[in-house]
Each structure stands twice: as C-alpha cells, then as structure tokens.
Amino acid sequence: MSTIALQAIPAKTKTAAYAASSAQSAMAPFSFARREPLPQDVQLEILYCGVCHSDLHTVRNEWKNTTYPAVPGHEIVGRVTAVGSEVKRFKVGDLAAVGCLVDSCRTCPNCQAGLEQYCDVAFIGTYNSPDKHLGGMTYGGYSKSIVVDEYFVLHVPDKGNLAGIAPLLCAGITTYSPLRHWKVGKGQKVGIVGLGGLGHMGVKLANAMGAHVVLFTTSPNKKEDAQRLGAHEVVVSKNQNEMDRHANSFDFILDTVSAQHDLNAYLALVKRDGTLTLVGGPEHPPAVEPFSLIFKRRRYAGSLIGGIPETQEMLDFCAERGITADVEMIPIQKINAAYERMLRSDVKYRFVIDMASL
Ligand code: NAP
Ligand code: ZN
Ligand code: ZN
C-alpha cells in the first residue's frame, strides 16, 4: 500500500489519515495539517467515524466534483482535546460530534433559519469543500483529529454506544429531516426504499414517529432484519405482485437508493397529493415520467442532510428513545474491502471505523 506524499507542514499540526489520491486508487495512509484552534474552535480526537455511501461516491469521483487527495468521513464522534478562548458550550474531555457541515455564510435567510445545508452562498462540507483557513480542501473524519467552529459541533449523550451514534450524524439526520419536514407520524403509511445505512435509520425513525412503515428492498435476505428494525411490512421490489398490492396508497416514500433504479415504480405507489422524496444520489440519475406525477397530483422532491439545530434535535430524539445505528466496526485498514461490500449491499447496516486502529 503506497503512502501519499506529505505536505511540508510543521510536525505538531499533522494528523494521520486515510486518503484517496485519484478516482482509481485505493484508500491509503496520508497525513496533513489541521489548523491550531482559533478562539471559536473546538478540537476533537476522533474516536469513531461512520462510512457513508457519499464517501464512496466522492472517492471515486462519481459526482464529478472531487479534489484529490480526498479524505472522506462525515459521521464523527470524538472527545474534545482543546477549545479556543471564546468557546462556551464545550470543554476539554467532553464527548462531541461533527456531521456533514463545518461552516456556512451564517447570514443568508437559510442560515438564519438554521438550515445551513441550504446556504445560498455555499455550505462548507466536512470534506471536499474549500478550506477558508488553510487553503486547499477540507479533510474529513477518516483521520485522528479535527478542528471545527463551535457552532458546527454537536453534543452527544455522555454514555452509551458511541460507535452506534456516529452514523446518526449523516444517515440519521438525512432521514430524520425529510420525515419531519413532510410531517410523518401516526396514521400515515410511509415507505423507505433501500435497507442500507440511510434506509435502516429511516425505518427506525419513521417507526419511532408512529407511522406505518413499509420497507422496499432488492435483498430478500434482509426481510427479517427489516422487521426487527421496525418495518411493519417488507416488500421485495423485484416482485411486481408485491409492488402492485401497494398501488396509490402511500402518504410519503423516502428513497435512499445509491444506484440507478426505476422511480416510476415507486411513484405509482404514492397516493393523491403524496410525495416521493429522494435522498439517494446515484451517479446516473433515474428518469421520472411526467405522467407518474400528473396522475394523482403527486409530488417529487429531494432533501439534503439537515441543519445544525435539527441535527442536535435528532441526536436528542434518538438519545431519549435509545435509537442508534446497527454497526459493523472495522479497523481503517479494511476500508477498501468495506467499500466493495457496500457496493454489494453487504453491510448490516453501517460500517464504522474504530479510529484507535489508525
Ligand atoms: P448504502 O448503505 O450503500 O445503502 C444503499 C442501499 O440501496 C443498499 O443497501 C440497497 O438496499 C439499495 N441499493 C443498492 N443498489 C441498488 C440498486 N442497483 N437498485 C436498487 N436498490 C439498490 O448507502 P447509504 O450510505 O445509505 O447512502 C444511500 C445514498 O444516499 C447514496 O447515494 C448517498 O450518497 C446518498 N446520501 C444522500 C444524502 C443527502 O443529504 N441527500 C446524505 C447521505 C447519503 P437493499 O439491499 O435493501 O435493496
Ligand atoms: Zn453521508
Ligand atoms: Zn448562508
């Protein structure tokens, strides 16, 4: 395994990491500079980092926007190792978390509304975004430490399953936010498409919100797990008879699929004025037939992660109900094999990197 050339940086600010150096290369050891904490910054030692399919899309440049080297990872739980002089909400030794965002303009209407992910100027992602402090791009959580403005750091409960909390920072909030926005609750029939990292959180959260939850999967062997996770019904989407039984019946369907698939088959299951919302971002976008929408006045929508206040709300919601992700822990040296398994839908249901391995 090759080591990517280090930047010329002072040794005290270096952090160990794993990076991709091109769309074709495997993830490999890397090292780079983090900034010293500024007055408003919190520095974390990263304990656990979840492995999101967006990491894989980015590493392989499937969204055609990756700058290399790329250090992914935006499901971060860690311990505070230093705070700047103006930090009020964290102290050294606290547990804390960082999700998909590390900055935004903070003044546009969306930032003012706590919806920083929709910042009109540009949100700064935890990885692969311009780093206004050091130049270059931001580097994510496949690393030993991170320095983030206090506003973008979340509190996590000071007990419990920290590895299972890490995936909440993306998979959790990305499903919680649309379920809340479309007011999913008691008396509603809600579909979740795909039982991966996002999908399994969608099932748990929609169930906790009181909806009747139907899970759609291409993997018949996930049926029992889906029921254990909170699905009231499971449909194998390749089986047309099973699909047809649900025609025109859903208030809301959340599609978490990471690859090309037929959206019109799901629109046909949405009832009048119901909504199909995409959170999955396949490399090749699926086509929508206008008549799938025109009949029954259906809505087709998308949703991006969640803002900082809602991410904290989601973490608190999960803590109160004991909801965490079902994780398979890996050492960082297994990340390339984990990506291959993720592509085969062979993960139950989120890989989490134990950063002690780095
Ligand atoms: P994941 O763990 O790999 O899960 C994706 C699931 O999709 C698989 O487990 C599989 O479920 C299903 N699937 C895979 N290939 C399929 C195919 N060819 N046809 C039908 N179903 C297929 O991925 P993830 O981390 O949950 O992420 C899912 C997607 O959401 C990715 O595209 C990711 O980039 C995106 N994402 C978006 C946001 C956002 O803010 N909108 C945030 C995070 C992630 P079954 O085996 O059950 O069929
Ligand atoms: Zn993610
Ligand atoms: Zn903004």
JSON list of N, CA, C and O in Angstrom, two decimals, residues 16-17 24 31 39 53 72 98 113 125 183 198 235 278 290 296 318 323 330 334:
[
{"chain": "A", "resi": 16, "resn": "ALA", "atom": "N", "xyz": [-2.77, 12.02, 11.29]},
{"chain": "A", "resi": 16, "resn": "ALA", "atom": "CA", "xyz": [-2.78, 10.83, 10.44]},
{"chain": "A", "resi": 16, "resn": "ALA", "atom": "C", "xyz": [-4.16, 10.64, 9.86]},
{"chain": "A", "resi": 16, "resn": "ALA", "atom": "O", "xyz": [-5.17, 11.00, 10.48]},
{"chain": "A", "resi": 17, "resn": "ALA", "atom": "N", "xyz": [-4.22, 10.06, 8.66]},
{"chain": "A", "resi": 17, "resn": "ALA", "atom": "CA", "xyz": [-5.49, 9.89, 7.98]},
{"chain": "A", "resi": 17, "resn": "ALA", "atom": "C", "xyz": [-5.38, 8.81, 6.92]},
{"chain": "A", "resi": 17, "resn": "ALA", "atom": "O", "xyz": [-4.30, 8.24, 6.72]},
{"chain": "A", "resi": 24, "resn": "GLN", "atom": "N", "xyz": [-9.18, 6.29, -9.21]},
{"chain": "A", "resi": 24, "resn": "GLN", "atom": "CA", "xyz": [-8.88, 4.87, -9.44]},
{"chain": "A", "resi": 24, "resn": "GLN", "atom": "C", "xyz": [-8.11, 4.24, -8.28]},
{"chain": "A", "resi": 24, "resn": "GLN", "atom": "O", "xyz": [-8.02, 3.02, -8.19]},
{"chain": "A", "resi": 31, "resn": "SER", "atom": "N", "xyz": [-1.18, 11.99, 5.56]},
{"chain": "A", "resi": 31, "resn": "SER", "atom": "CA", "xyz": [-1.02, 12.86, 6.72]},
{"chain": "A", "resi": 31, "resn": "SER", "atom": "C", "xyz": [-1.10, 14.30, 6.25]},
{"chain": "A", "resi": 31, "resn": "SER", "atom": "O", "xyz": [-0.65, 14.62, 5.15]},
{"chain": "A", "resi": 39, "resn": "PRO", "atom": "N", "xyz": [-10.07, 31.15, 18.33]},
{"chain": "A", "resi": 39, "resn": "PRO", "atom": "CA", "xyz": [-10.88, 31.40, 19.54]},
{"chain": "A", "resi": 39, "resn": "PRO", "atom": "C", "xyz": [-12.23, 30.69, 19.56]},
{"chain": "A", "resi": 39, "resn": "PRO", "atom": "O", "xyz": [-12.70, 30.28, 20.62]},
{"chain": "A", "resi": 53, "resn": "HIS", "atom": "N", "xyz": [-22.19, 6.08, 2.03]},
{"chain": "A", "resi": 53, "resn": "HIS", "atom": "CA", "xyz": [-22.01, 5.83, 0.58]},
{"chain": "A", "resi": 53, "resn": "HIS", "atom": "C", "xyz": [-21.54, 7.10, -0.14]},
{"chain": "A", "resi": 53, "resn": "HIS", "atom": "O", "xyz": [-20.90, 7.01, -1.18]},
{"chain": "A", "resi": 72, "resn": "PRO", "atom": "N", "xyz": [-12.37, 11.35, 3.14]},
{"chain": "A", "resi": 72, "resn": "PRO", "atom": "CA", "xyz": [-13.80, 11.41, 3.43]},
{"chain": "A", "resi": 72, "resn": "PRO", "atom": "C", "xyz": [-14.10, 11.24, 4.92]},
{"chain": "A", "resi": 72, "resn": "PRO", "atom": "O", "xyz": [-13.18, 11.21, 5.75]},
{"chain": "A", "resi": 98, "resn": "VAL", "atom": "N", "xyz": [-19.33, 15.71, 14.99]},
{"chain": "A", "resi": 98, "resn": "VAL", "atom": "CA", "xyz": [-19.34, 16.58, 13.81]},
{"chain": "A", "resi": 98, "resn": "VAL", "atom": "C", "xyz": [-19.98, 15.78, 12.69]},
{"chain": "A", "resi": 98, "resn": "VAL", "atom": "O", "xyz": [-19.69, 14.59, 12.51]},
{"chain": "A", "resi": 113, "resn": "ALA", "atom": "N", "xyz": [-32.29, 30.64, 9.26]},
{"chain": "A", "resi": 113, "resn": "ALA", "atom": "CA", "xyz": [-33.36, 29.71, 9.67]},
{"chain": "A", "resi": 113, "resn": "ALA", "atom": "C", "xyz": [-32.81, 28.41, 10.24]},
{"chain": "A", "resi": 113, "resn": "ALA", "atom": "O", "xyz": [-33.57, 27.48, 10.53]},
{"chain": "A", "resi": 125, "resn": "GLY", "atom": "N", "xyz": [-18.66, 21.72, 3.37]},
{"chain": "A", "resi": 125, "resn": "GLY", "atom": "CA", "xyz": [-18.78, 20.33, 3.80]},
{"chain": "A", "resi": 125, "resn": "GLY", "atom": "C", "xyz": [-17.57, 19.92, 4.63]},
{"chain": "A", "resi": 125, "resn": "GLY", "atom": "O", "xyz": [-16.49, 20.51, 4.53]},
{"chain": "A", "resi": 183, "resn": "LYS", "atom": "N", "xyz": [-43.83, 15.83, 7.79]},
{"chain": "A", "resi": 183, "resn": "LYS", "atom": "CA", "xyz": [-44.74, 15.61, 8.92]},
{"chain": "A", "resi": 183, "resn": "LYS", "atom": "C", "xyz": [-45.23, 14.17, 9.03]},
{"chain": "A", "resi": 183, "resn": "LYS", "atom": "O", "xyz": [-46.42, 13.88, 9.21]},
{"chain": "A", "resi": 198, "resn": "LEU", "atom": "N", "xyz": [-28.62, 4.66, 5.32]},
{"chain": "A", "resi": 198, "resn": "LEU", "atom": "CA", "xyz": [-29.71, 5.62, 5.47]},
{"chain": "A", "resi": 198, "resn": "LEU", "atom": "C", "xyz": [-31.04, 4.89, 5.70]},
{"chain": "A", "resi": 198, "resn": "LEU", "atom": "O", "xyz": [-31.83, 5.26, 6.58]},
{"chain": "A", "resi": 235, "resn": "VAL", "atom": "N", "xyz": [-41.44, -5.29, 1.40]},
{"chain": "A", "resi": 235, "resn": "VAL", "atom": "CA", "xyz": [-41.75, -5.62, 0.01]},
{"chain": "A", "resi": 235, "resn": "VAL", "atom": "C", "xyz": [-40.44, -5.85, -0.73]},
{"chain": "A", "resi": 235, "resn": "VAL", "atom": "O", "xyz": [-39.54, -5.00, -0.68]},
{"chain": "A", "resi": 278, "resn": "LEU", "atom": "N", "xyz": [-36.39, 11.97, -2.70]},
{"chain": "A", "resi": 278, "resn": "LEU", "atom": "CA", "xyz": [-35.10, 11.30, -2.90]},
{"chain": "A", "resi": 278, "resn": "LEU", "atom": "C", "xyz": [-34.07, 11.86, -1.94]},
{"chain": "A", "resi": 278, "resn": "LEU", "atom": "O", "xyz": [-33.95, 13.07, -1.80]},
{"chain": "A", "resi": 290, "resn": "PRO", "atom": "N", "xyz": [-43.35, 12.26, -16.63]},
{"chain": "A", "resi": 290, "resn": "PRO", "atom": "CA", "xyz": [-44.30, 13.29, -16.19]},
{"chain": "A", "resi": 290, "resn": "PRO", "atom": "C", "xyz": [-45.66, 12.72, -15.78]},
{"chain": "A", "resi": 290, "resn": "PRO", "atom": "O", "xyz": [-46.24, 13.17, -14.79]},
{"chain": "A", "resi": 296, "resn": "LYS", "atom": "N", "xyz": [-52.84, 11.80, -10.18]},
{"chain": "A", "resi": 296, "resn": "LYS", "atom": "CA", "xyz": [-52.85, 11.82, -8.70]},
{"chain": "A", "resi": 296, "resn": "LYS", "atom": "C", "xyz": [-52.08, 13.01, -8.10]},
{"chain": "A", "resi": 296, "resn": "LYS", "atom": "O", "xyz": [-51.79, 13.03, -6.91]},
{"chain": "A", "resi": 318, "resn": "CYS", "atom": "N", "xyz": [-33.04, 10.68, 19.39]},
{"chain": "A", "resi": 318, "resn": "CYS", "atom": "CA", "xyz": [-32.52, 9.31, 19.40]},
{"chain": "A", "resi": 318, "resn": "CYS", "atom": "C", "xyz": [-32.05, 8.91, 20.80]},
{"chain": "A", "resi": 318, "resn": "CYS", "atom": "O", "xyz": [-32.28, 7.78, 21.24]},
{"chain": "A", "resi": 323, "resn": "ILE", "atom": "N", "xyz": [-32.24, 5.12, 20.37]},
{"chain": "A", "resi": 323, "resn": "ILE", "atom": "CA", "xyz": [-32.04, 4.74, 18.96]},
{"chain": "A", "resi": 323, "resn": "ILE", "atom": "C", "xyz": [-30.58, 5.00, 18.56]},
{"chain": "A", "resi": 323, "resn": "ILE", "atom": "O", "xyz": [-30.07, 6.11, 18.73]},
{"chain": "A", "resi": 330, "resn": "ILE", "atom": "N", "xyz": [-15.02, -1.64, 11.91]},
{"chain": "A", "resi": 330, "resn": "ILE", "atom": "CA", "xyz": [-13.84, -2.08, 11.14]},
{"chain": "A", "resi": 330, "resn": "ILE", "atom": "C", "xyz": [-12.62, -1.25, 11.54]},
{"chain": "A", "resi": 330, "resn": "ILE", "atom": "O", "xyz": [-12.76, -0.09, 11.91]},
{"chain": "A", "resi": 334, "resn": "LYS", "atom": "N", "xyz": [-9.24, -1.80, 6.75]},
{"chain": "A", "resi": 334, "resn": "LYS", "atom": "CA", "xyz": [-10.22, -2.61, 5.99]},
{"chain": "A", "resi": 334, "resn": "LYS", "atom": "C", "xyz": [-11.15, -1.73, 5.14]},
{"chain": "A", "resi": 334, "resn": "LYS", "atom": "O", "xyz": [-12.15, -2.21, 4.61]}
]
